[in-house]
Short mmCIF file of C-alpha atoms and ligand atoms in Angstrom, two decimals:
data_model
loop_
_atom_site.label_atom_id
_atom_site.label_comp_id
_atom_site.label_asym_id
_atom_site.label_seq_id
_atom_site.Cartn_x
_atom_site.Cartn_y
_atom_site.Cartn_z
CA UNK A 1 76.46 76.54 168.16
CA UNK A 2 75.34 75.02 171.49
CA UNK A 3 73.80 71.58 171.42
CA UNK A 4 71.79 70.46 174.42
CA UNK A 5 71.87 66.79 175.46
CA UNK A 6 68.82 65.62 177.38
CA UNK A 7 70.33 64.31 180.58
CA UNK A 8 67.58 62.20 182.11
CA UNK A 9 69.01 58.80 181.24
CA UNK A 10 71.46 57.22 178.86
CA UNK A 11 75.05 57.91 177.78
CA UNK A 12 74.96 61.68 178.03
CA UNK A 13 78.74 62.21 178.39
CA UNK A 14 79.48 60.23 175.22
CA UNK A 15 77.08 62.46 173.29
CA UNK A 16 78.75 65.54 174.75
CA UNK A 17 82.16 64.26 173.69
CA UNK A 18 80.94 63.54 170.13
CA UNK A 19 79.34 67.01 169.90
CA UNK A 20 82.68 68.58 170.88
CA UNK A 21 84.59 66.35 168.44
CA UNK A 22 82.25 67.62 165.69
CA UNK A 23 83.25 71.19 166.68
CA UNK A 24 80.23 72.41 168.68
CA UNK A 25 79.56 73.23 172.33
CA UNK A 26 77.53 70.79 174.45
CA UNK A 27 75.22 71.49 177.38
CA UNK A 28 73.33 69.07 179.63
CA UNK A 29 69.56 69.58 179.74
CA UNK A 30 68.03 68.32 182.96
CA UNK A 31 65.30 70.83 183.60
CA UNK A 32 63.19 73.26 181.59
CA UNK A 33 65.55 76.18 182.43
CA UNK A 34 68.41 74.37 180.71
CA UNK A 35 66.65 74.67 177.32
CA UNK A 36 67.52 78.37 177.42
CA UNK A 37 70.27 79.30 174.96
CA UNK A 38 70.61 76.01 173.11
CA UNK A 39 70.39 75.78 169.29
CA UNK A 40 69.42 72.12 169.08
CA UNK A 41 68.72 69.13 171.31
CA UNK A 42 69.85 65.53 171.38
CA UNK A 43 67.69 62.83 172.95
CA UNK A 44 69.98 59.90 173.77
CA UNK A 45 69.29 56.21 174.04
CA UNK A 46 68.06 54.56 177.20
CA UNK A 47 64.63 53.26 178.02
CA UNK A 48 62.04 55.25 176.08
CA UNK A 49 59.14 54.52 178.45
CA UNK A 50 61.15 55.79 181.43
CA UNK A 51 62.53 58.82 179.58
CA UNK A 52 59.01 59.76 178.39
CA UNK A 53 57.58 59.56 181.91
CA UNK A 54 60.39 61.62 183.38
CA UNK A 55 60.21 64.22 180.62
CA UNK A 56 56.54 64.64 181.43
CA UNK A 57 57.18 64.78 185.19
CA UNK A 58 59.80 67.56 184.80
CA UNK A 59 57.60 69.56 182.41
CA UNK A 60 60.08 68.98 179.57
CA UNK A 61 57.70 67.04 177.34
CA UNK A 62 55.38 69.94 176.57
CA UNK A 63 58.18 72.52 176.48
CA UNK A 64 60.20 70.51 173.96
CA UNK A 65 57.13 69.60 171.90
CA UNK A 66 56.10 73.24 171.60
CA UNK A 67 59.62 74.59 171.05
CA UNK A 68 61.21 75.43 167.76
CA UNK A 69 64.28 73.28 168.53
CA UNK A 70 65.88 70.99 165.97
CA UNK A 71 66.15 67.55 167.58
CA UNK A 72 68.37 64.52 167.00
CA UNK A 73 66.97 61.35 168.59
CA UNK A 74 69.11 58.23 168.85
CA UNK A 75 67.68 54.81 169.67
CA UNK A 76 65.23 55.53 172.50
CA UNK A 77 65.35 59.11 171.18
CA UNK A 78 64.04 57.81 167.85
CA UNK A 79 61.21 56.08 169.69
CA UNK A 80 60.33 59.30 171.53
CA UNK A 81 60.23 61.38 168.33
CA UNK A 82 57.82 58.89 166.72
CA UNK A 83 54.03 58.92 166.61
CA UNK A 84 53.59 55.36 167.81
CA UNK A 85 55.16 52.06 168.88
CA UNK A 86 52.15 49.79 169.13
CA UNK A 87 52.03 50.13 172.92
CA UNK A 88 50.74 52.91 175.07
CA UNK A 89 53.68 55.12 176.05
CA UNK A 90 54.44 58.83 176.35
CA UNK A 91 55.95 60.21 173.14
CA UNK A 92 56.83 63.58 171.68
CA UNK A 93 55.08 62.60 168.40
CA UNK A 94 57.07 65.13 166.40
CA UNK A 95 57.94 62.92 163.41
CA UNK A 96 55.60 61.25 160.96
CA UNK A 97 56.87 57.75 161.61
CA UNK A 98 55.93 54.75 163.70
CA UNK A 99 58.64 52.50 165.04
CA UNK A 100 59.08 48.93 166.11
CA UNK A 101 60.97 48.76 169.39
CA UNK A 102 63.65 46.08 169.90
CA UNK A 103 63.21 45.30 166.23
CA UNK A 104 66.16 42.94 165.99
CA UNK A 105 64.65 40.60 168.58
CA UNK A 106 65.40 39.96 172.20
CA UNK A 107 68.22 37.49 171.52
CA UNK A 108 70.18 40.07 169.53
CA UNK A 109 70.95 42.42 172.35
CA UNK A 110 73.52 44.47 170.49
CA UNK A 111 75.73 44.38 167.41
CA UNK A 112 77.88 46.66 165.29
CA UNK A 113 77.99 47.01 161.57
CA UNK A 114 78.61 49.47 158.77
CA UNK A 115 75.50 51.08 157.35
CA UNK A 116 74.84 53.26 154.34
CA UNK A 117 74.28 56.89 155.31
CA UNK A 118 73.13 59.57 152.86
CA UNK A 119 75.98 61.83 151.67
CA UNK A 120 78.38 60.26 154.22
CA UNK A 121 78.81 56.84 152.66
CA UNK A 122 79.54 54.08 155.13
CA UNK A 123 79.04 54.92 158.80
CA UNK A 124 79.73 52.58 161.67
CA UNK A 125 76.52 51.78 163.51
CA UNK A 126 76.34 50.53 167.09
CA UNK A 127 72.90 48.99 167.66
CA UNK A 128 71.70 48.25 171.21
CA UNK A 129 68.18 46.77 171.53
CA UNK A 130 67.54 49.06 168.56
CA UNK A 131 64.23 50.21 167.16
CA UNK A 132 63.67 50.55 163.40
CA UNK A 133 61.25 52.70 161.47
CA UNK A 134 58.11 50.66 160.89
CA UNK A 135 55.90 53.04 158.88
CA UNK A 136 56.51 56.37 157.23
CA UNK A 137 53.36 58.46 157.51
CA UNK A 138 54.11 61.44 155.27
CA UNK A 139 56.12 62.47 152.22
CA UNK A 140 58.08 64.95 154.39
CA UNK A 141 60.08 62.09 155.87
CA UNK A 142 63.31 61.25 154.10
CA UNK A 143 65.19 58.01 154.62
CA UNK A 144 68.88 58.77 155.30
CA UNK A 145 70.23 55.48 156.60
CA UNK A 146 69.55 51.83 155.89
CA UNK A 147 70.64 48.47 157.23
CA UNK A 148 69.75 46.23 154.27
CA UNK A 149 65.97 46.43 154.08
CA UNK A 150 65.58 48.14 157.47
CA UNK A 151 65.19 51.89 157.82
CA UNK A 152 67.58 53.01 160.56
CA UNK A 153 67.79 56.75 159.89
CA UNK A 154 65.21 59.38 158.92
CA UNK A 155 65.00 63.13 158.63
CA UNK A 156 61.95 65.36 158.60
CA UNK A 157 62.71 69.09 158.44
CA UNK A 158 64.57 69.96 161.62
CA UNK A 159 64.18 66.49 163.14
CA UNK A 160 66.44 63.49 162.67
CA UNK A 161 66.10 60.03 164.20
CA UNK A 162 68.60 57.18 164.21
CA UNK A 163 68.25 53.57 165.39
CA UNK A 164 71.94 53.36 166.29
CA UNK A 165 74.36 55.18 168.59
CA UNK A 166 76.69 57.57 166.74
CA UNK A 167 78.16 58.67 170.10
CA UNK A 168 79.72 55.22 170.52
CA UNK A 169 81.68 55.01 167.29
CA UNK A 170 84.94 56.61 166.16
CA UNK A 171 83.39 58.18 163.01
CA UNK A 172 80.01 58.99 164.61
CA UNK A 173 80.83 62.69 164.99
CA UNK A 174 80.20 63.05 161.20
CA UNK A 175 76.55 62.32 161.87
CA UNK A 176 76.35 65.31 164.26
CA UNK A 177 77.83 67.53 161.54
CA UNK A 178 75.25 66.18 159.13
CA UNK A 179 72.53 67.02 161.69
CA UNK A 180 73.82 70.58 162.17
CA UNK A 181 74.26 71.23 158.43
CA UNK A 182 70.91 69.72 157.37
CA UNK A 183 68.54 70.16 160.29
CA UNK A 184 69.83 73.05 162.38
CA UNK A 185 71.19 75.50 159.77
CA UNK A 186 68.31 74.82 157.35
CA UNK A 187 65.47 74.81 159.80
N1 LIG B 211 64.79 49.48 173.37
C1 LIG B 211 64.91 50.76 174.00
C2 LIG B 211 63.59 51.51 173.98
O1 LIG B 211 62.71 51.23 173.18
C3 LIG B 211 65.95 51.61 173.29
C4 LIG B 211 67.31 51.05 173.50
C5 LIG B 211 68.40 52.08 173.44
O2 LIG B 211 68.16 53.27 173.49
N2 LIG B 211 69.63 51.65 173.39
O3 LIG B 211 63.42 52.38 174.78
#
């Protein structure tokens, strides 16, 4: 199992480490050629407007959109998988959700807390200027993680999107296993 990590922006190495800790191989994806041979792709956090523009510039946007790849998007990656954010920005639009960016407000830059994750119980969530799911647009979308009344994790077929950063917590590797078992193997 080789999991690609989109290496345009964000904490790529931390994702690679977590992928390895979960028992899989990791590969950086910088250009279209790097998509060759991977079984799934992770889109890390960062700045979603910048990542979207650069994905388009490098030809990755269309390639990824039209590929059969299972995708895990975290934070900005969740934004990029969504169908809308309320502002005009380049998105993959692969999941039937809209998101609210920086949903916890500008003052709350980042925080950490335990959240309830489907089948995994409590998972430690690191939130950094995090988006949350605003609207669910189809019955194919399943909520897999919540922070009180906020939806911070969703799955739709081979796609999974999280508001938080599993690569930054001790137990986060469990989430990668969940992704592989539920989105990659069952795609
Ligand atoms: N707020 C950022 C965005 O919408 C995401 C922040 C993050 O990825 N840590 O692009």
